Short mmCIF file of C-alpha atoms (C1' of nucleotides) in Angstrom, two decimals:
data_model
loop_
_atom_site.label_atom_id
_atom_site.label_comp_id
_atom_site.label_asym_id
_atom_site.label_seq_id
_atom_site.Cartn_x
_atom_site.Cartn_y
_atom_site.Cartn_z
CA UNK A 1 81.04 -48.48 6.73
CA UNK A 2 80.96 -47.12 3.79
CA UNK A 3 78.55 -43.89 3.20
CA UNK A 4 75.60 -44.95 1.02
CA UNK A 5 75.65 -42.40 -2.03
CA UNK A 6 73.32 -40.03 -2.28
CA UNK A 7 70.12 -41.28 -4.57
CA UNK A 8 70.37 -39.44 -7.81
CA UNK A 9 67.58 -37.66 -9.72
CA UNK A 10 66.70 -40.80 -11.69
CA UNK A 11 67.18 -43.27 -8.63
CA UNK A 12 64.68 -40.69 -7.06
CA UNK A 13 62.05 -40.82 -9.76
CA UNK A 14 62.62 -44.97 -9.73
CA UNK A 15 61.97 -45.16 -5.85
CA UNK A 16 58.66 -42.38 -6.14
CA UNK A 17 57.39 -44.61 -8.89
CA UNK A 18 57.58 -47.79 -7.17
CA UNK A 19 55.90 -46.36 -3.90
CA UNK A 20 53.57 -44.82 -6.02
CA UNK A 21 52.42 -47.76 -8.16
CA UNK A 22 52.30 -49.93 -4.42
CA UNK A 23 49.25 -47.47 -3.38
CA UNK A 24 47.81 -46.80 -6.55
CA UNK A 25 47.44 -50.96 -6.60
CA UNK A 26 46.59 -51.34 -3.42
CA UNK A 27 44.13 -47.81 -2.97
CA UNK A 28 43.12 -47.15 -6.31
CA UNK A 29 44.71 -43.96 -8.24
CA UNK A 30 41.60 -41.04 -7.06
CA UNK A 31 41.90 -42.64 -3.57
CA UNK A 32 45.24 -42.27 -3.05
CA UNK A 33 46.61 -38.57 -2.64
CA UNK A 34 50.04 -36.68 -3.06
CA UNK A 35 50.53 -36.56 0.12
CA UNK A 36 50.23 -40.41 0.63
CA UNK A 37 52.73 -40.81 -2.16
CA UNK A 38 54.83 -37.87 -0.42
CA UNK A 39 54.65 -39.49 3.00
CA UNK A 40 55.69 -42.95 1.61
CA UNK A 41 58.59 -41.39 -0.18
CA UNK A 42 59.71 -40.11 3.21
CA UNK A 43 59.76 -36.54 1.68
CA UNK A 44 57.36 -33.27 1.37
CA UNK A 45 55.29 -32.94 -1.30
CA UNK A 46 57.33 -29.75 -3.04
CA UNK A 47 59.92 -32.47 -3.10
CA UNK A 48 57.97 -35.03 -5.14
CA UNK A 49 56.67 -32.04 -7.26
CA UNK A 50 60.47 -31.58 -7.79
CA UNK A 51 60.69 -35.20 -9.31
CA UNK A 52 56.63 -35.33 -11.11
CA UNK A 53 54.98 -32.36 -13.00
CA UNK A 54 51.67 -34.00 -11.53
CA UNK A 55 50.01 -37.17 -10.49
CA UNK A 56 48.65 -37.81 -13.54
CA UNK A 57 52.19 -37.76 -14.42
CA UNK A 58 52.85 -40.42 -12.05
CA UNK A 59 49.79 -43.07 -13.31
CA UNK A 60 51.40 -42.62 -17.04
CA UNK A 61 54.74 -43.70 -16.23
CA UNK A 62 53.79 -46.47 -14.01
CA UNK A 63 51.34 -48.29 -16.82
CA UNK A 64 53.63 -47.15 -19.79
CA UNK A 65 56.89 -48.19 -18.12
CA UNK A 66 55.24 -51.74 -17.19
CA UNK A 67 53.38 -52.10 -20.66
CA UNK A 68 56.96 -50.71 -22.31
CA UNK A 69 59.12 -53.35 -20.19
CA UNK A 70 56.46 -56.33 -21.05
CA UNK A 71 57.33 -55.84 -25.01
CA UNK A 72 60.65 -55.61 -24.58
CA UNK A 73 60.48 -59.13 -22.81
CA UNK A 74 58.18 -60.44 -24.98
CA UNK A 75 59.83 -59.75 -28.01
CA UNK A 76 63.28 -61.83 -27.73
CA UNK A 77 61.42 -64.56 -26.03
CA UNK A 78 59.44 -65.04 -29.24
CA UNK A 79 62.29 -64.21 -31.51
CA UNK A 80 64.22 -67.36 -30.84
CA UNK A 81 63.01 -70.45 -32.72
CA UNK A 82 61.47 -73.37 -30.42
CA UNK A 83 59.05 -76.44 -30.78
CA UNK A 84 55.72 -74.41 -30.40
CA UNK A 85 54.80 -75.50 -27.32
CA UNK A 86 58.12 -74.88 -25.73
CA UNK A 87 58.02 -71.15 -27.39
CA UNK A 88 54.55 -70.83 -25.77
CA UNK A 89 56.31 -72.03 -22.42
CA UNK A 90 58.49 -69.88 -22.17
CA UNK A 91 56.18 -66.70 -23.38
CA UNK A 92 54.30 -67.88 -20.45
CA UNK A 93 57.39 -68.00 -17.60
CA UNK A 94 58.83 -65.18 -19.14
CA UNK A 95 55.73 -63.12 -18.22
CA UNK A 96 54.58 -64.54 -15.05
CA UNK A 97 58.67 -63.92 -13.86
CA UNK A 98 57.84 -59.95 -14.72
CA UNK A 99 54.67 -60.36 -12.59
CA UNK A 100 56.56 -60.99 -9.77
CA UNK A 101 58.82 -58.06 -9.80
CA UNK A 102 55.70 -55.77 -10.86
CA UNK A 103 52.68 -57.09 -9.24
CA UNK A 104 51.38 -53.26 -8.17
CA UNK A 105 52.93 -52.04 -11.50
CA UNK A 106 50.29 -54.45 -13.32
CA UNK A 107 47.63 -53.99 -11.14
CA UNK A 108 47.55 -50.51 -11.63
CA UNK A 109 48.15 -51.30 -15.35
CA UNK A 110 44.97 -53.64 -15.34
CA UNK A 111 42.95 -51.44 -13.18
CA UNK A 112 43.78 -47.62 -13.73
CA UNK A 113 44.34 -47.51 -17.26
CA UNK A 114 40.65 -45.96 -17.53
CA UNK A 115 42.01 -42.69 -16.18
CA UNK A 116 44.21 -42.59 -18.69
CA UNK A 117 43.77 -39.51 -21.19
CA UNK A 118 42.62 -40.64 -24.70
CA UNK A 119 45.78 -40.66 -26.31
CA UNK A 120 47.87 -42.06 -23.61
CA UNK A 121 45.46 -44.52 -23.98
CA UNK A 122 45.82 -45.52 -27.50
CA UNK A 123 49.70 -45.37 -26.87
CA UNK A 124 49.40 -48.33 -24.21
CA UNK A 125 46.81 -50.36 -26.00
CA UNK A 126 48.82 -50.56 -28.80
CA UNK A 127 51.67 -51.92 -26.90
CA UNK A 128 49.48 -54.32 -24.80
CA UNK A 129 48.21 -55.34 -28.67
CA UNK A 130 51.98 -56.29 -29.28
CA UNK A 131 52.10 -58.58 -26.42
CA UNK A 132 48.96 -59.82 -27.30
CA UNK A 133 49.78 -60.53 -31.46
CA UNK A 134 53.10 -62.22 -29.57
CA UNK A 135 51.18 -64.93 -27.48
CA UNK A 136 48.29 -65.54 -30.42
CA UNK A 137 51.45 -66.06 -32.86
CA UNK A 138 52.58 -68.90 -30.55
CA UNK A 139 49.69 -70.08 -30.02
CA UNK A 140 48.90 -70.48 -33.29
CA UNK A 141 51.77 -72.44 -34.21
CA UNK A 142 50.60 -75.11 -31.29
CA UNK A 143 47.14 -75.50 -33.08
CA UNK A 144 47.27 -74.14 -36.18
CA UNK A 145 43.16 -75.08 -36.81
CA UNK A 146 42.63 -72.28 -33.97
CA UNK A 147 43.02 -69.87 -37.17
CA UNK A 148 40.70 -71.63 -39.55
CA UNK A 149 37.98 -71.15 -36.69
CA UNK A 150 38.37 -68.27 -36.22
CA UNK A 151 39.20 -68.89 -31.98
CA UNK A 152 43.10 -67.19 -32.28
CA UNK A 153 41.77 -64.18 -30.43
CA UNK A 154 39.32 -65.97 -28.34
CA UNK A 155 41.74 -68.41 -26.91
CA UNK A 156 44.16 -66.22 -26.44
CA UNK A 157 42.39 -64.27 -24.16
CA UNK A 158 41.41 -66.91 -21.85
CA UNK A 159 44.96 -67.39 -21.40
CA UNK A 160 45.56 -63.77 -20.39
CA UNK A 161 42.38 -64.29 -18.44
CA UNK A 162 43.93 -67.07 -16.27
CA UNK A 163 47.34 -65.18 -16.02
CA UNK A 164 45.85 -61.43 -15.15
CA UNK A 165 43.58 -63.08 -12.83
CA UNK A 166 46.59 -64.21 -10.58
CA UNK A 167 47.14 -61.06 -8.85
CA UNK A 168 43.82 -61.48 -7.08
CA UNK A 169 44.29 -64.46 -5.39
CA UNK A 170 48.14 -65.56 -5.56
CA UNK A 171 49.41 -63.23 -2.35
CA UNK A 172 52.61 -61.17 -3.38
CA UNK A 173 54.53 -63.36 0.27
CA UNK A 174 52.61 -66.62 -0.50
CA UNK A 175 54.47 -69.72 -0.53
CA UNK A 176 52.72 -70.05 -4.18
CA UNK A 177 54.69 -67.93 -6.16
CA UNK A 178 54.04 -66.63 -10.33
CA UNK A 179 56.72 -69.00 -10.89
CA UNK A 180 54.84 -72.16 -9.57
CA UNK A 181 52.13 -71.40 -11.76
CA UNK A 182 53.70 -70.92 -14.37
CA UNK A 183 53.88 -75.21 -15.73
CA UNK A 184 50.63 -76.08 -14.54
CA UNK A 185 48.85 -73.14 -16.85
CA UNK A 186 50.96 -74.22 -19.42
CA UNK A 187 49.93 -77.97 -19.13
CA UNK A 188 46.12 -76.73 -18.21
CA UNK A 189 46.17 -74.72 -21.36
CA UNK A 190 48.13 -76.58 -23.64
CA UNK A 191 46.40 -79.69 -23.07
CA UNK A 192 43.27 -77.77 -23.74
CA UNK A 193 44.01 -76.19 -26.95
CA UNK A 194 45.51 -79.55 -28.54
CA UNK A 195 42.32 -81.51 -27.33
CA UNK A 196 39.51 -79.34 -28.40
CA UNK A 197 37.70 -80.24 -31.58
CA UNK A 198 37.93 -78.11 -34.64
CA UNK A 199 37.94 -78.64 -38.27
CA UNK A 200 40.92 -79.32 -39.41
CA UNK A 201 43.92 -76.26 -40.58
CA UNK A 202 42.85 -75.15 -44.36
CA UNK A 203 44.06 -72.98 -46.23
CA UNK A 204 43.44 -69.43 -45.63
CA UNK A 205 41.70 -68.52 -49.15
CA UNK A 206 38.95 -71.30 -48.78
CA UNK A 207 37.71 -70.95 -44.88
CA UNK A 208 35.39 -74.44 -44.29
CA UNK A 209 31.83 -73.53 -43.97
CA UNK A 210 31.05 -76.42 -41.28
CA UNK A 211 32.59 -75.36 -37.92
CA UNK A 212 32.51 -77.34 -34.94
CA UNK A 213 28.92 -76.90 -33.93
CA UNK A 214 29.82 -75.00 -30.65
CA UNK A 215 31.71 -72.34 -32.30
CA UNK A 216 28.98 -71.44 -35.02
CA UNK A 217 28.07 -67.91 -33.45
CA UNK A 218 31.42 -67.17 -33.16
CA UNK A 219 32.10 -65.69 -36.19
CA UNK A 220 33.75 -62.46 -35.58
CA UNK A 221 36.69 -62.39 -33.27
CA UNK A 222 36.80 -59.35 -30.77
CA UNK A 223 38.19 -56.45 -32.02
CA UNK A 224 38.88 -54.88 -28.31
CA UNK A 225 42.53 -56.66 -28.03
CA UNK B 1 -0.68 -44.29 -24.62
CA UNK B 2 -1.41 -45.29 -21.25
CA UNK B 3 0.61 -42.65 -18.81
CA UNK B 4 3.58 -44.92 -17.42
CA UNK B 5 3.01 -45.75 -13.72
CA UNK B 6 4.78 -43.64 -11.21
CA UNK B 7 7.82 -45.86 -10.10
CA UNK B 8 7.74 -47.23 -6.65
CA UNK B 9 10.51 -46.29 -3.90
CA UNK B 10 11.81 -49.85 -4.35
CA UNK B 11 11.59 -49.42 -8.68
CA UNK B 12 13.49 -46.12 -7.79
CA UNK B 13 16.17 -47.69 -5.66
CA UNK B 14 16.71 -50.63 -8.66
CA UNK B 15 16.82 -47.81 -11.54
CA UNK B 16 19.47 -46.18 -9.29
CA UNK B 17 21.34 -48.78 -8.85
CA UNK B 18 21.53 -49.55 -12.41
CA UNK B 19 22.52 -46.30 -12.92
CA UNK B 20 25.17 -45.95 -10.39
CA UNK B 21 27.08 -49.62 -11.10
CA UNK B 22 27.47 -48.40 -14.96
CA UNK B 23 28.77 -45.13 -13.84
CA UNK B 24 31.12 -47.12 -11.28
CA UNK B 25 32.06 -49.50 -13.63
CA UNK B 26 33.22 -47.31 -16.47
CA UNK B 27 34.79 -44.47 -14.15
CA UNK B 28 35.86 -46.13 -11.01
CA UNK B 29 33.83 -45.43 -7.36
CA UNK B 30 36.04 -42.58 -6.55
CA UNK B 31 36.26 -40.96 -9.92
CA UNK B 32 32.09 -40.72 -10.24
CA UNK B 33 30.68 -38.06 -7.82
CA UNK B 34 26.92 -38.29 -6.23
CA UNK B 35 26.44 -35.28 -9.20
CA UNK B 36 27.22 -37.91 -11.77
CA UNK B 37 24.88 -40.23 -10.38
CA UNK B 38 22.29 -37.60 -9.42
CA UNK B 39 21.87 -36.37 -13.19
CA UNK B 40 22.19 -39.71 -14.42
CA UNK B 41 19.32 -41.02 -12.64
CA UNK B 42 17.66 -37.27 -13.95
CA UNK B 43 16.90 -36.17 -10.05
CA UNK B 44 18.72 -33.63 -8.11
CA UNK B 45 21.28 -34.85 -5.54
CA UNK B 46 19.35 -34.34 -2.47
CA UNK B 47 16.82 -36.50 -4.05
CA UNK B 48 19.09 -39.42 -4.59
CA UNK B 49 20.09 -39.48 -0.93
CA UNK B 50 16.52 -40.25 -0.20
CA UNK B 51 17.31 -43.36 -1.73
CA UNK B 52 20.54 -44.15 -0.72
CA UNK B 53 22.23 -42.91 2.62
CA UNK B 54 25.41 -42.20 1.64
CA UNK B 55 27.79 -42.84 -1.42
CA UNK B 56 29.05 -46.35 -0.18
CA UNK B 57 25.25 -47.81 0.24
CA UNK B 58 25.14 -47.26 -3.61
CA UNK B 59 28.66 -49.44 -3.68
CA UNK B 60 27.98 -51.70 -1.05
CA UNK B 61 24.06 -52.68 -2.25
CA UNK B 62 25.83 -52.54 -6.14
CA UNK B 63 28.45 -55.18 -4.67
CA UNK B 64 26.14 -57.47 -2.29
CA UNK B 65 23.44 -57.89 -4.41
CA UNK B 66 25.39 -58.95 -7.34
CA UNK B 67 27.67 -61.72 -5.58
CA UNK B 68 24.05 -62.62 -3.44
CA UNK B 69 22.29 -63.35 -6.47
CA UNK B 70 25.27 -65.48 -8.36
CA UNK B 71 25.35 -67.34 -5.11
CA UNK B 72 21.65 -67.99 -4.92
CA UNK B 73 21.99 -68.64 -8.98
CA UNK B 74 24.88 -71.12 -8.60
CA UNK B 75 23.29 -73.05 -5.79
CA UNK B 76 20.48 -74.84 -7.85
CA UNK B 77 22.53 -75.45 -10.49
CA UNK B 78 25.23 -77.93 -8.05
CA UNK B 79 22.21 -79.24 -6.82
CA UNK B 80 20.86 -80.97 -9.65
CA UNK B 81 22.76 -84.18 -10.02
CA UNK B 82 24.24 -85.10 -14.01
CA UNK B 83 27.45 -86.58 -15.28
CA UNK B 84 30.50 -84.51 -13.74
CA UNK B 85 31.25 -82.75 -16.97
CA UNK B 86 27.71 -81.62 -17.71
CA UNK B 87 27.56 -80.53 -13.77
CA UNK B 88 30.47 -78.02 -14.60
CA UNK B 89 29.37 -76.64 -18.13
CA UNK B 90 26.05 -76.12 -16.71
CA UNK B 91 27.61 -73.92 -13.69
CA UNK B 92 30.14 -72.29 -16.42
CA UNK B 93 27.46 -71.42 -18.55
CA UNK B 94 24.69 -70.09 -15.62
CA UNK B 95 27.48 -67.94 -14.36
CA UNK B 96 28.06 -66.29 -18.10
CA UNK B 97 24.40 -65.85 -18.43
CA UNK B 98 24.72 -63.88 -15.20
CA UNK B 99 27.40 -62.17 -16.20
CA UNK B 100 25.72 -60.85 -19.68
CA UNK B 101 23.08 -58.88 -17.36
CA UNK B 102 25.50 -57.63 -15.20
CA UNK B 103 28.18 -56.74 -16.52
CA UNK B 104 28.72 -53.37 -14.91
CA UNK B 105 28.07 -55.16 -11.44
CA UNK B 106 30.79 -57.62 -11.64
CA UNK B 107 33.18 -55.12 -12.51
CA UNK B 108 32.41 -53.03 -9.51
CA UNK B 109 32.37 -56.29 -7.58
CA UNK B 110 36.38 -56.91 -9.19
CA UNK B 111 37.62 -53.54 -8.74
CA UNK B 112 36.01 -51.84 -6.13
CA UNK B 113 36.04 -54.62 -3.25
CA UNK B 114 38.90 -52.88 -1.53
CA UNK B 115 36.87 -50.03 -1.11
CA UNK B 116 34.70 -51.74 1.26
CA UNK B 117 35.12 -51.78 5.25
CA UNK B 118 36.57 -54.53 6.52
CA UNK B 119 33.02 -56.00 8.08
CA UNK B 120 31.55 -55.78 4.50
CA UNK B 121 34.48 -57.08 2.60
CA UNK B 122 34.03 -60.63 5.06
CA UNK B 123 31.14 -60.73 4.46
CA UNK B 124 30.79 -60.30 0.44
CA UNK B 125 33.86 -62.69 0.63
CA UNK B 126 32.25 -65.22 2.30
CA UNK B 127 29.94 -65.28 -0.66
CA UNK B 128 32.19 -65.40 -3.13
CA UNK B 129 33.87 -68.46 -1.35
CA UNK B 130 30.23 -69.99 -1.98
CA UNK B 131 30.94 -69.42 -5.83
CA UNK B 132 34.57 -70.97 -5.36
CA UNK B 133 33.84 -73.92 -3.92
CA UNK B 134 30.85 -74.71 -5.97
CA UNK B 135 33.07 -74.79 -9.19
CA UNK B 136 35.37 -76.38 -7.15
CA UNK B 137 33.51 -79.28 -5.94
CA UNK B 138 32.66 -79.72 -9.27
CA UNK B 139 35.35 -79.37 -11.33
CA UNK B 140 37.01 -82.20 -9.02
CA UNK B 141 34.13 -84.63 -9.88
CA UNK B 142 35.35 -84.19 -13.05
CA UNK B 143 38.94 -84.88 -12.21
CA UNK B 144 39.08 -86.79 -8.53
CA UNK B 145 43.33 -86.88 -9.00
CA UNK B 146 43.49 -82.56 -9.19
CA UNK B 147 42.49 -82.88 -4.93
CA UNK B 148 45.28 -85.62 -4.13
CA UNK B 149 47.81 -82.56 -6.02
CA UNK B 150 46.82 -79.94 -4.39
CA UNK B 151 45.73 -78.39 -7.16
CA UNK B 152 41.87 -78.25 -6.68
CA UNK B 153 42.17 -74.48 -5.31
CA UNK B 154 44.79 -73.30 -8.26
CA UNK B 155 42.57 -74.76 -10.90
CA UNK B 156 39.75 -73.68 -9.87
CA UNK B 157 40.79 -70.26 -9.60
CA UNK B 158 42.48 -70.28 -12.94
CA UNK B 159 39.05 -71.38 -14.70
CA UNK B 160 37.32 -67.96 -12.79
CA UNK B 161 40.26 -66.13 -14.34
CA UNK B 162 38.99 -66.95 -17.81
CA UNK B 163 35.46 -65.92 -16.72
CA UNK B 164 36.30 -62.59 -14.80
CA UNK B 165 39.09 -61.58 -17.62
CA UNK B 166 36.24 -61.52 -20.23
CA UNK B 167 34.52 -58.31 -18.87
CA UNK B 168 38.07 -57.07 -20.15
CA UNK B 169 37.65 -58.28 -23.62
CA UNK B 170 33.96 -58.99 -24.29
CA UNK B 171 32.23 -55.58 -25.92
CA UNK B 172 28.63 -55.37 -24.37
CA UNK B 173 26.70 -54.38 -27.06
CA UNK B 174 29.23 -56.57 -29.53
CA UNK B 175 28.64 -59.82 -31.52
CA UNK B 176 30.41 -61.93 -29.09
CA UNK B 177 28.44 -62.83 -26.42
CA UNK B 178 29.32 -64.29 -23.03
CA UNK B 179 26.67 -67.14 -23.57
CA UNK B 180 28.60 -67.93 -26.94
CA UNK B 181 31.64 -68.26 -25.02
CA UNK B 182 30.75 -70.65 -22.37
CA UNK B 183 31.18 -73.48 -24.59
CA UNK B 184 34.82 -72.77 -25.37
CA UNK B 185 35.49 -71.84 -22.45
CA UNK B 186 34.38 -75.58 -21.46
CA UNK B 187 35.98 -77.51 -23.77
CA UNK B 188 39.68 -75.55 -23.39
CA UNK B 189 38.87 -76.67 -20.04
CA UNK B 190 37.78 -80.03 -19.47
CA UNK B 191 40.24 -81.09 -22.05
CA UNK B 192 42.75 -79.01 -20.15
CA UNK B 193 42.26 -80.56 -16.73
CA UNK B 194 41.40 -84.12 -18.00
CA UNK B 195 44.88 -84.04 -19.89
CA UNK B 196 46.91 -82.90 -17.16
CA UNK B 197 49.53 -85.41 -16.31
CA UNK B 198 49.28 -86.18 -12.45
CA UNK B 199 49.69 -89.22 -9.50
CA UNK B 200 46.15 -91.10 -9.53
CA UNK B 201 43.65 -90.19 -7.18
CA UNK B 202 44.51 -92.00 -3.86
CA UNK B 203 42.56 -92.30 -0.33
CA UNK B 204 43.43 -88.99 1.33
CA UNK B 205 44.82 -90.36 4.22
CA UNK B 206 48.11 -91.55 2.36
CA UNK B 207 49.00 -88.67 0.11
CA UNK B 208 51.30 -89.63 -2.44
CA UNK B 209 54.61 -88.63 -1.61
CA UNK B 210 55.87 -88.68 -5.58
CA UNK B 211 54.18 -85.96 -7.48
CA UNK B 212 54.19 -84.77 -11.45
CA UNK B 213 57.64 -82.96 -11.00
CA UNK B 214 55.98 -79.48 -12.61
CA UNK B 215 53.46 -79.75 -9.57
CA UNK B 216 56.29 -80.14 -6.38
CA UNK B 217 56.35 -76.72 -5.37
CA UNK B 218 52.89 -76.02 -4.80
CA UNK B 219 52.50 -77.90 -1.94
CA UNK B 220 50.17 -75.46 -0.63
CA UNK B 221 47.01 -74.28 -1.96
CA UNK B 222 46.16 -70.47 -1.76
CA UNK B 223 44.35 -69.15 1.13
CA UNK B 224 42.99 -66.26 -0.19
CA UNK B 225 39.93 -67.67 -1.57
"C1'" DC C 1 72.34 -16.74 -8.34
"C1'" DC C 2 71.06 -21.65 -8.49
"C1'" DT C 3 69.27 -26.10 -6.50
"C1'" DA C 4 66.54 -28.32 -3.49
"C1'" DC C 5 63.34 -28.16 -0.17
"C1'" DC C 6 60.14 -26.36 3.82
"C1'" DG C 7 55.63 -24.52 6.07
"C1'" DA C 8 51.58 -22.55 4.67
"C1'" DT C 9 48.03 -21.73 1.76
"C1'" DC C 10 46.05 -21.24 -2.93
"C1'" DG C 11 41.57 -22.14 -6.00
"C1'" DG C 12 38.14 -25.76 -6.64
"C1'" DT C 13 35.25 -29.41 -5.41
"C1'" DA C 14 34.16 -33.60 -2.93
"C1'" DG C 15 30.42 -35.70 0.16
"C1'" DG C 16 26.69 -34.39 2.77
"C1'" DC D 1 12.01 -31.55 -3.59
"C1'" DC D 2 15.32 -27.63 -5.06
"C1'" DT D 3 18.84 -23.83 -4.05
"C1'" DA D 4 22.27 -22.89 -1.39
"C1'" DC D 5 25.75 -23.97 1.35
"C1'" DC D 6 28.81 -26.44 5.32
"C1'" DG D 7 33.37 -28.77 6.96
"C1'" DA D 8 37.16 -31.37 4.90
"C1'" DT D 9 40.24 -32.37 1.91
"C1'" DC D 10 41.84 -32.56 -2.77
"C1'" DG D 11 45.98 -31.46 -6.23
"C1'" DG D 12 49.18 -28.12 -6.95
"C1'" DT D 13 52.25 -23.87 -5.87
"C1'" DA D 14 53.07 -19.41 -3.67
"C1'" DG D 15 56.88 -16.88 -0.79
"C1'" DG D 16 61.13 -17.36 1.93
#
DNA sequence: CCTACCGATCGGTAGG
DNA sequence: CCTACCGATCGGTAGG
């Protein structure tokens, strides 16, 4: 049998960062220590120092890896011209198959990003606001009167709501996998943004004054995503 | 000016509490220390543990009483018999108004669960099952066929995904409010669910052995909630 | 002399 | 009800 090669400095840093981003999910980042992260590395913690200045140094790379990898998926999958709701389809598998492979890496993005520094902060945000623009874009182009009313943002959201909520109730060994879900939010949601009542598309220049009358108070879309 | 009242032991513990969920909320329960809640409540730290025994009473009163009072909120609102749809908007939009008061507690309530001892963590799940299957029961009144596919349990939990995300998105002291939400959030979703291609509702004994091909994998509805 | 790593302990601070 | 302080454990790094 063939001797396994020895894990080089940047197989190393891959391995710490997955067993890192496992307890930060599933302890929280202030709960979990270096030695935790040292012990489930199988190594001492002047090792993982060796590999991590610090373990702020560890939270960074975990959210900004994951948040770096989910543009760089999101981009060709809009890129290549579809029927809208197909483009939206696939958006939506494309994501939910990196969800899979990252469920702690998302979690901690979801959950930890508050202990982020200020500008670490800003340098995420702005790439989650990529993803974001990417889904409202396709979204868009299914219901084009979302614009006109001002619910682009609003909508858009929900969907993330529905997809971000998965990893607290879809078990990471379940027999229900991302995957699976993947079609039926896409029908749920689809089928929800076609049916609901909205003046029709205008033209940008001359936004209609009567709205739908359940949408009157929203007037200003949220500026936080 | 009359000379405010002294506040009770029980006013103290609520004020506290208040207190203690923002801090929580916008710094995580391991990040905040007892001197962070001690000088935001403007009393020393031994006073505060007159109050509270112990850091995790604050978390575990924060987290209880919050999921005991959207159970005891959601209750009445099942019970009152109306047309299926109205049933569901009603519950949707009770649960926002909750939400708008407590915002900082239902964040704890998301994030900080697995902080809780196993004993607690039944037991404040046990409530939120409550919550579930209210919306549940519900939302398949509204759409008898979603049971026959399995998909009462996925559907269900992808509607609480769009409410839970929000506390995400949703400035508190912004224009948007949850309450002008809850009617969007309705429509995207009765439309959604009511368009949703799937094998008519059938007498449970005989489940239908040919289902909407998107829907054949998830044969089995998650456990975890 | 460098690297990769150990056992032991540093200065600070948490909950109490 | 405060000042002062404990046992423990934190993140990070010394010498060898």
């Amino acid at each position: 049998m063939a001797r396994k090669r020895a894990p080089t400095f940047d197989d190393q840093r891959a391995a710490i960062l997955n067993h890192a981003a496992g307890l930060f999910a599933r302890q929280g980042y202030f709960a979990t220590s270096m030695n935790d992260v040292a012990r489930e590395c199988g190594m001492s913690k002047p090792s993982l120092y060796h590999y991590y200045r610090d373990k702020y140094a560890l939270l960074l790379s975990i959210v900004d890896g994951h948040v770096t990898r989910l543009v760089d998926l999101v981009r060709p999958a809009s890129a290549v011209p579809a029927v809208p709701e197909r483009q939206l389809e696939r958006l939506v598998v494309t994501f939910l198959e990196a969800y899979a492979d990252a469920q702690s890496s998302h979690r901690v993005l979801t959950e930890d990003v508050k202990f982020l520094k200020e500008e670490d902060a800003a340098l995420v945000l702005q790439k989650q606001r990529l993803v974001v623009r990417a889904f409202a874009n396709a979204i868009t182009l299914v219901r084009p009167a979302l614009r006109s009313a001002q619910l682009e943002s609003i909508v858009t959201m929900l969907l993330f709501g529905m997809l971000n909520w998965m990893f607290t109730w879809v078990r990471p060994g379940g027999a229900l996998t991302h995957s699976d879900l993947a079609p039926i939010v896409c029908e749920l949601f689809l089928n929800g943004v076609t049916g609901m009542n909205l003046p029709p598309a205008k033209d940008t220049k001359s936004p209609t004054a009567q709205q739908s009358s359940a949408h009157k108070r929203t007037s200003r879309t949220a500026k936080s995503l």
